Coordinates of C-alpha atoms in Angstrom, one line a residue:
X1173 CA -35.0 68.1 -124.0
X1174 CA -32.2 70.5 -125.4
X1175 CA -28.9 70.6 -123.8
X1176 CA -26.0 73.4 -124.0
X1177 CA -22.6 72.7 -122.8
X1178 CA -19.8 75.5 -121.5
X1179 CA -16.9 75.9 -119.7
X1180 CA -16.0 78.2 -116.8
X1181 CA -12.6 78.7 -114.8
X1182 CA -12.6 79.1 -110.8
X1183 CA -11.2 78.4 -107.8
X1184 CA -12.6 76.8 -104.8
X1185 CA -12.0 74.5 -101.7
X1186 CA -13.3 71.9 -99.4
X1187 CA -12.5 72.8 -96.1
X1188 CA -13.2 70.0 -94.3
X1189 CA -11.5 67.7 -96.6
X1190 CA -10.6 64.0 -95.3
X1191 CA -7.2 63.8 -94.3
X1192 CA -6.4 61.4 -97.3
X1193 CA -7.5 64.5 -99.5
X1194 CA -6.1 67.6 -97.1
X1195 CA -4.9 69.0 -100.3
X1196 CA -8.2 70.1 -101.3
X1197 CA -8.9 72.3 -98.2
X1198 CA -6.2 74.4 -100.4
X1199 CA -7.9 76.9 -102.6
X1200 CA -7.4 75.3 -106.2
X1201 CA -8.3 76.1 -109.6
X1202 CA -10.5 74.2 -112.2
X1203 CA -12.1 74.3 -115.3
X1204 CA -15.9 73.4 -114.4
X1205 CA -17.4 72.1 -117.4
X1206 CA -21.0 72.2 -117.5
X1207 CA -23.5 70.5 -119.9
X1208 CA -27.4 71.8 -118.9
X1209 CA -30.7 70.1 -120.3
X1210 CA -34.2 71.6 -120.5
X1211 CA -37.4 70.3 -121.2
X1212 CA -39.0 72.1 -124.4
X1213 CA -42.1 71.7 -125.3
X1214 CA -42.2 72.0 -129.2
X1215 CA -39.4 70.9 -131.8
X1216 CA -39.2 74.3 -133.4
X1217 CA -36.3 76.0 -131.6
X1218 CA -39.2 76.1 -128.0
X1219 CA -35.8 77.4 -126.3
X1220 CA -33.0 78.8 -128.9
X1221 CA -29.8 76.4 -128.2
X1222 CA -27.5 79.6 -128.4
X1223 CA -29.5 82.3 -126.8
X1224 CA -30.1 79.8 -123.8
X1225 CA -26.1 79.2 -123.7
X1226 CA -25.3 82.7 -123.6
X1227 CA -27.7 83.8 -121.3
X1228 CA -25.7 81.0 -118.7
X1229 CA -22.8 82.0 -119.5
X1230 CA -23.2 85.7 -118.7
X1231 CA -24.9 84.3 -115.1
X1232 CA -21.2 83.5 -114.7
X1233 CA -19.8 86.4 -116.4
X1234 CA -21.6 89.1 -114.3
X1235 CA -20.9 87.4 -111.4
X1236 CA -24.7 87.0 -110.7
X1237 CA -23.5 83.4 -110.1
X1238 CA -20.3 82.4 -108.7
X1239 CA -18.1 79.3 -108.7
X1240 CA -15.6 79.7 -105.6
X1241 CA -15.5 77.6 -102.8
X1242 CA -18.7 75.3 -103.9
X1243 CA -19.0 72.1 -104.6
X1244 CA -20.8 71.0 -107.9
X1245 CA -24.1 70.2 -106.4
X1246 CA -23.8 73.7 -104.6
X1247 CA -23.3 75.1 -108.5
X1248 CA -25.9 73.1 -109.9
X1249 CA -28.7 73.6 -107.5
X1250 CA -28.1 77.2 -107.5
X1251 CA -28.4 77.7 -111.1
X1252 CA -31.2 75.8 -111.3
X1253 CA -33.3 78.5 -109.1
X1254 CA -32.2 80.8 -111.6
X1255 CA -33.6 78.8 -114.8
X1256 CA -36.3 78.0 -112.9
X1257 CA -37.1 81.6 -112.4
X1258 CA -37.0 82.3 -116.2
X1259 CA -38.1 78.4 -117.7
X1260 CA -40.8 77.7 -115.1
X1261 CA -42.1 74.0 -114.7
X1262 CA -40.1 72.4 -117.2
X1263 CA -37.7 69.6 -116.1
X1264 CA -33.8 70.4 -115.5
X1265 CA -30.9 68.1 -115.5
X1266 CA -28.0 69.7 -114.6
X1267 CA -24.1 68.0 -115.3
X1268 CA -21.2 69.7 -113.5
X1269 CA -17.7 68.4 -113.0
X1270 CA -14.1 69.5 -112.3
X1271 CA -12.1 69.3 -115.4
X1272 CA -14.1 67.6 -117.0
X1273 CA -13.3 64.4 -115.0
X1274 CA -15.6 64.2 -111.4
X1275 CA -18.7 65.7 -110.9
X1276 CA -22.3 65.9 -110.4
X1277 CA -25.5 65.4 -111.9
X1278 CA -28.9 67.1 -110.5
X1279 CA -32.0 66.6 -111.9
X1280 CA -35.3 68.1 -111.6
X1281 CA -38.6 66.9 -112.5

């Protein structure tokens, strides 16, 4: 596997937040870092580390992906459907977190 790492700024919310947390039913802003692995299936650039970076990135920047008001599984499971659209059958593990400090980690087979 290969993996590519990038940053992306949003805002979101959890609106049915616990009441020990209520201050995350408040739209907030965060720096979602993500770090995205992808089976390749030869060791001579099978998947091209920056072309598959950029191509994420502009999922974000074209808004053909968005980052408001989900939660990181929400992120992650949605942007594996579109990798899985392009990279058919090849195993995914997708690592997203708030700030770099609490996320998620989805992984497909």
């Amino acid at each position: 596997m290969i993996y590519v790492t990038f940053r992306k700024r949003g805002l979101h919310r959890y609106a049915g937040a616990p009441a020990e947390v209520d201050y995350l039913a408040h739209t907030h802003r965060h720096t979602f870092w993500f770090k995205v692995s992808i089976e390749v299936r030869h060791n001579d650039r099978d998947i091209e580390f920056h072309l598959f970076q950029e191509w994420l990135e502009l999922l974000y920047d074209a808004r053909t992906l968005g980052l408001d008001g989900r939660s990181c599984e929400m992120m992650a499971e949605e942007l594996y459907a579109r990798i899985a659209e392009r990279y058919p059958g090849r195993a995914v593990d997708i690592d997203i977190s708030e700030d770099g400090e609490n996320g998620a980690v989805l992984s497909w087979a």
